């Protein structure tokens, strides 16, 4: 009797946070078009399901609130049942009105601590050459800081503990209302993206013995609910750079900050 070998074709899997609208939805669409199975997440499962119905391709809707540890744990359990991840796109973000210590804490919880905790929790589920993408912003450039703080963030060997201490310092300074005197920005969103950019570099060093590549991407000013109607770029344009980073070839860059596939100063 003849024997036949069946070669299973690997279908790459990407998880996109905040995938139910705007950049997350468009990123999910483009990755699905590239042949990825997309795990599309939203804080509410019904929102993820609604978004998944808008797209064609292999889309799996899942619930995830990146600020909720129980929600993150539940997602990690589901991902473990579905297989390993080839790409993780940390897209979920918040831009809140006003500026005080509470706004700073809430913004950092979503835009910085959320991606950090989710990435840490999903590390065992990443393939050996997975791609991690942090959706960031040019508003998080080092230039928003005073010179002394800029030097501390820009250290090539900045450790995770030191980065966390800096983030805590920022919130404390806002609470004391002396953040400007200390050289901190007066914008929580800007600070959260700056911290996310720094985290990208920290993670890339922590994972340097693996093939995992970690990069931050600025999609530009995009016409989404957050970006507003006056923004200069379409979601399609903004998502292309995110998808580029999620599909980097072996040996691609890591620890960088990019826009449209080109390195940018942070």
Tab-separated table of C-alpha atoms in Angstrom:
chain	number	residue	atom	x	y	z
A	1	UNK	CA	0.000	0.000	0.000
A	2	UNK	CA	1.355	3.368	-0.938
A	3	UNK	CA	2.135	5.755	1.864
A	4	UNK	CA	1.348	9.394	1.523
A	5	UNK	CA	2.946	12.162	3.561
A	6	UNK	CA	0.689	15.038	4.330
A	7	UNK	CA	2.555	18.265	4.860
A	8	UNK	CA	0.675	20.638	7.085
A	9	UNK	CA	0.891	24.218	5.885
A	10	UNK	CA	1.644	26.552	8.762
A	11	UNK	CA	-0.953	29.280	9.054
A	12	UNK	CA	0.627	32.182	10.968
A	13	UNK	CA	-1.407	33.601	13.843
A	14	UNK	CA	-1.507	37.217	14.982
A	15	UNK	CA	-3.246	38.696	18.008
A	16	UNK	CA	-4.397	42.316	17.709
A	17	UNK	CA	-5.565	44.212	20.784
A	18	UNK	CA	-8.234	46.885	20.348
A	19	UNK	CA	-9.093	45.278	17.028
A	20	UNK	CA	-12.753	46.256	16.871
A	21	UNK	CA	-12.305	49.672	15.286
A	22	UNK	CA	-9.895	52.156	13.748
A	23	UNK	CA	-6.290	51.087	13.363
A	24	UNK	CA	-6.854	47.773	15.109
A	25	UNK	CA	-9.648	46.806	12.734
A	26	UNK	CA	-7.649	47.815	9.672
A	27	UNK	CA	-4.542	46.026	10.939
A	28	UNK	CA	-6.623	42.883	11.461
A	29	UNK	CA	-7.999	43.225	7.934
A	30	UNK	CA	-4.570	43.604	6.341
A	31	UNK	CA	-3.055	40.721	8.302
A	32	UNK	CA	-5.985	38.471	7.311
A	33	UNK	CA	-5.405	39.445	3.688
A	34	UNK	CA	-1.791	38.317	4.110
A	35	UNK	CA	-2.984	34.865	5.174
A	36	UNK	CA	-2.848	35.251	8.939
A	37	UNK	CA	-5.327	33.786	11.345
A	38	UNK	CA	-6.212	36.875	13.374
A	39	UNK	CA	-7.248	36.793	17.013
A	40	UNK	CA	-9.161	40.065	17.145
A	41	UNK	CA	-9.711	41.366	20.665
A	42	UNK	CA	-11.950	44.018	22.179
A	43	UNK	CA	-12.921	44.821	25.751
A	44	UNK	CA	-16.390	43.402	25.104
A	45	UNK	CA	-16.765	40.120	23.257
A	46	UNK	CA	-19.812	41.398	21.346
A	47	UNK	CA	-17.714	44.269	19.960
A	48	UNK	CA	-15.038	41.819	18.824
A	49	UNK	CA	-17.695	39.597	17.246
A	50	UNK	CA	-19.260	42.544	15.435
A	51	UNK	CA	-15.871	43.587	14.055
A	52	UNK	CA	-15.036	40.031	12.997
A	53	UNK	CA	-18.253	39.894	10.968
A	54	UNK	CA	-17.107	42.977	9.045
A	55	UNK	CA	-13.968	41.209	7.841
A	56	UNK	CA	-13.302	38.272	5.589
A	57	UNK	CA	-10.684	35.661	6.304
A	58	UNK	CA	-9.717	33.621	9.332
A	59	UNK	CA	-10.801	35.897	12.194
A	60	UNK	CA	-11.387	34.747	15.778
A	61	UNK	CA	-13.047	37.296	18.114
A	62	UNK	CA	-11.893	37.313	21.746
A	63	UNK	CA	-12.544	39.490	24.801
A	64	UNK	CA	-9.652	41.384	26.392
A	65	UNK	CA	-9.389	44.364	28.706
A	66	UNK	CA	-5.652	45.036	28.889
A	67	UNK	CA	-6.073	46.827	32.233
A	68	UNK	CA	-7.711	43.806	33.887
A	69	UNK	CA	-5.418	40.998	35.052
A	70	UNK	CA	-8.259	38.459	35.151
A	71	UNK	CA	-9.227	39.345	31.588
A	72	UNK	CA	-5.600	38.966	30.508
A	73	UNK	CA	-5.320	35.587	32.259
A	74	UNK	CA	-8.507	34.370	30.566
A	75	UNK	CA	-7.201	35.457	27.163
A	76	UNK	CA	-3.854	33.721	27.698
A	77	UNK	CA	-5.737	30.520	28.545
A	78	UNK	CA	-7.748	30.794	25.317
A	79	UNK	CA	-4.655	31.488	23.230
A	80	UNK	CA	-2.951	28.430	24.717
A	81	UNK	CA	-5.827	26.305	23.393
A	82	UNK	CA	-5.570	27.845	19.928
A	83	UNK	CA	-1.838	27.469	19.358
A	84	UNK	CA	1.201	29.731	19.363
A	85	UNK	CA	1.426	33.312	18.159
A	86	UNK	CA	3.607	34.508	15.301
A	87	UNK	CA	2.745	38.163	15.938
A	88	UNK	CA	1.397	40.232	18.820
A	89	UNK	CA	0.162	43.725	17.986
A	90	UNK	CA	-0.316	45.861	21.088
A	91	UNK	CA	-2.694	48.382	19.565
A	92	UNK	CA	-5.265	49.074	22.317
A	93	UNK	CA	-4.865	52.599	23.628
A	94	UNK	CA	-6.581	55.471	25.369
A	95	UNK	CA	-6.398	59.238	25.158
A	96	UNK	CA	-8.296	60.788	28.063
A	97	UNK	CA	-9.456	64.346	28.576
A	98	UNK	CA	-7.861	66.535	31.179
A	99	UNK	CA	-4.603	66.170	33.023
A	100	UNK	CA	-4.116	65.189	36.645
A	101	UNK	CA	-2.728	62.243	38.576
A	102	UNK	CA	-5.820	60.103	37.997
A	103	UNK	CA	-5.718	60.727	34.241
A	104	UNK	CA	-1.996	59.914	34.253
A	105	UNK	CA	-2.567	56.616	36.090
A	106	UNK	CA	-5.476	55.565	33.882
A	107	UNK	CA	-3.653	56.446	30.655
A	108	UNK	CA	-0.524	54.586	31.692
A	109	UNK	CA	-2.621	51.589	32.770
A	110	UNK	CA	-3.917	51.175	29.215
A	111	UNK	CA	-1.048	52.442	27.073
A	112	UNK	CA	1.979	51.221	29.027
A	113	UNK	CA	1.247	48.702	31.759
A	114	UNK	CA	-1.365	46.920	29.624
A	115	UNK	CA	1.023	46.108	26.741
A	116	UNK	CA	3.806	45.224	29.166
A	117	UNK	CA	1.703	42.796	31.201
A	118	UNK	CA	0.068	41.228	28.152
A	119	UNK	CA	3.386	40.710	26.375
A	120	UNK	CA	4.908	39.159	29.495
A	121	UNK	CA	1.907	36.855	29.917
A	122	UNK	CA	1.983	35.737	26.264
A	123	UNK	CA	5.734	35.134	26.011
A	124	UNK	CA	5.327	31.348	26.445
A	125	UNK	CA	2.844	31.371	23.545
A	126	UNK	CA	5.128	33.225	21.126
A	127	UNK	CA	6.949	31.281	18.444
A	128	UNK	CA	10.733	31.421	18.569
A	129	UNK	CA	10.788	34.090	15.847
A	130	UNK	CA	7.606	35.972	16.715
A	131	UNK	CA	7.112	39.686	16.120
A	132	UNK	CA	5.853	42.033	18.861
A	133	UNK	CA	4.584	45.430	17.721
A	134	UNK	CA	3.903	48.363	20.026
A	135	UNK	CA	1.606	50.900	18.351
A	136	UNK	CA	3.098	54.169	19.539
A	137	UNK	CA	3.240	57.831	18.524
A	138	UNK	CA	5.650	60.635	17.690
A	139	UNK	CA	4.092	62.367	20.701
A	140	UNK	CA	6.289	60.034	22.751
A	141	UNK	CA	9.581	61.383	21.480
A	142	UNK	CA	12.335	62.095	24.001
A	143	UNK	CA	12.165	65.780	23.077
A	144	UNK	CA	9.084	66.183	25.318
A	145	UNK	CA	11.345	65.712	28.357
A	146	UNK	CA	13.749	68.022	30.105
A	147	UNK	CA	17.422	67.319	29.418
A	148	UNK	CA	18.163	65.395	32.638
A	149	UNK	CA	15.147	63.121	32.251
A	150	UNK	CA	15.966	62.667	28.570
A	151	UNK	CA	19.387	61.332	29.509
A	152	UNK	CA	17.885	58.863	31.981
A	153	UNK	CA	15.384	57.484	29.445
A	154	UNK	CA	17.946	57.370	26.641
A	155	UNK	CA	20.409	55.125	28.492
A	156	UNK	CA	21.294	52.222	26.225
A	157	UNK	CA	21.200	49.803	29.177
A	158	UNK	CA	18.012	51.136	30.784
A	159	UNK	CA	16.600	48.265	32.853
A	160	UNK	CA	12.921	47.484	33.316
A	161	UNK	CA	13.001	48.342	37.036
A	162	UNK	CA	14.551	51.730	36.268
A	163	UNK	CA	11.882	52.403	33.635
A	164	UNK	CA	9.105	51.541	36.080
A	165	UNK	CA	10.676	53.866	38.651
A	166	UNK	CA	10.651	56.679	36.091
A	167	UNK	CA	6.970	56.103	35.323
A	168	UNK	CA	6.149	56.177	39.040
A	169	UNK	CA	8.162	59.384	39.400
A	170	UNK	CA	6.079	61.001	36.668
A	171	UNK	CA	2.772	60.218	38.369
A	172	UNK	CA	4.104	61.427	41.719
A	173	UNK	CA	5.302	64.680	40.149
A	174	UNK	CA	1.873	65.244	38.559
A	175	UNK	CA	0.241	64.622	41.916
A	176	UNK	CA	2.539	67.198	43.535
A	177	UNK	CA	1.890	69.550	40.597
A	178	UNK	CA	5.604	70.114	40.059
A	179	UNK	CA	5.984	67.977	36.930
A	180	UNK	CA	6.875	70.915	34.708
A	181	UNK	CA	9.635	72.049	37.056
A	182	UNK	CA	11.027	68.509	37.019
A	183	UNK	CA	11.018	68.392	33.206
A	184	UNK	CA	8.031	66.068	32.680
A	185	UNK	CA	5.462	66.671	29.898
A	186	UNK	CA	2.039	68.031	30.773
A	187	UNK	CA	0.323	65.356	28.698
A	188	UNK	CA	-0.439	61.837	29.961
A	189	UNK	CA	-0.819	60.341	26.477
A	190	UNK	CA	2.579	61.686	25.435
A	191	UNK	CA	4.197	60.254	28.564
A	192	UNK	CA	2.534	56.860	28.094
A	193	UNK	CA	3.854	56.534	24.544
A	194	UNK	CA	7.317	57.676	25.581
A	195	UNK	CA	7.326	54.952	28.243
A	196	UNK	CA	6.063	52.431	25.659
A	197	UNK	CA	8.922	53.334	23.315
A	198	UNK	CA	11.388	52.811	26.162
A	199	UNK	CA	9.727	49.489	27.024
A	200	UNK	CA	10.242	48.394	23.416
A	201	UNK	CA	13.982	48.801	23.825
A	202	UNK	CA	13.964	47.069	27.215
A	203	UNK	CA	12.033	44.069	25.878
A	204	UNK	CA	14.240	43.764	22.817
A	205	UNK	CA	17.280	43.453	25.085
A	206	UNK	CA	15.532	41.000	27.415
A	207	UNK	CA	14.689	38.807	24.403
A	208	UNK	CA	17.961	39.207	22.493
A	209	UNK	CA	18.836	35.517	22.935
A	210	UNK	CA	15.682	34.594	20.991
A	211	UNK	CA	14.487	35.319	17.488
A	212	UNK	CA	11.634	37.498	18.782
A	213	UNK	CA	11.740	41.024	17.351
A	214	UNK	CA	10.120	43.875	19.304
A	215	UNK	CA	9.526	47.244	17.651
A	216	UNK	CA	7.423	50.356	18.134
A	217	UNK	CA	5.540	51.892	15.218
A	218	UNK	CA	4.124	55.374	14.739
A	219	UNK	CA	1.147	55.115	12.357
A	220	UNK	CA	0.975	58.883	11.971
A	221	UNK	CA	-2.045	61.084	12.564
A	222	UNK	CA	-4.865	58.793	11.488
A	223	UNK	CA	-8.562	59.489	10.934
A	224	UNK	CA	-9.993	57.365	13.723
A	225	UNK	CA	-12.209	58.112	16.703
A	226	UNK	CA	-9.070	59.040	18.632
A	227	UNK	CA	-7.354	60.910	15.802
A	228	UNK	CA	-10.424	62.853	14.700
A	229	UNK	CA	-11.768	63.861	11.284
A	230	UNK	CA	-8.994	66.393	10.637
A	231	UNK	CA	-6.221	63.779	10.707
A	232	UNK	CA	-4.083	63.555	7.592
A	233	UNK	CA	-3.876	59.778	7.131
A	234	UNK	CA	-6.375	57.026	6.457
A	235	UNK	CA	-6.494	53.891	8.652
A	236	UNK	CA	-5.233	51.937	5.621
A	237	UNK	CA	-2.110	54.114	5.433
A	238	UNK	CA	-1.513	54.015	9.172
A	239	UNK	CA	-1.905	50.248	9.441
A	240	UNK	CA	0.626	49.443	6.713
A	241	UNK	CA	3.604	50.228	8.940
A	242	UNK	CA	2.142	48.137	11.746
A	243	UNK	CA	1.664	45.167	9.419
A	244	UNK	CA	5.195	45.658	8.076
A	245	UNK	CA	6.584	45.330	11.620
A	246	UNK	CA	4.368	42.294	12.335
A	247	UNK	CA	5.751	40.528	9.249
A	248	UNK	CA	9.453	41.363	9.524
A	249	UNK	CA	11.710	38.721	7.974
A	250	UNK	CA	14.251	36.797	10.049
A	251	UNK	CA	17.106	39.020	11.107
A	252	UNK	CA	14.968	42.148	10.908
A	253	UNK	CA	15.439	45.092	13.268
A	254	UNK	CA	14.501	44.981	16.926
A	255	UNK	CA	14.225	47.652	19.602
A	256	UNK	CA	13.498	50.349	17.037
A	257	UNK	CA	10.925	53.054	16.434
A	258	UNK	CA	9.526	53.156	12.898
A	259	UNK	CA	7.122	54.992	10.653
A	260	UNK	CA	6.138	53.533	7.268
A	261	UNK	CA	8.936	50.982	7.571
A	262	UNK	CA	11.634	53.637	8.053
A	263	UNK	CA	13.542	54.183	11.286
A	264	UNK	CA	12.589	57.339	13.199
A	265	UNK	CA	14.267	59.168	16.082
A	266	UNK	CA	12.496	58.745	19.367
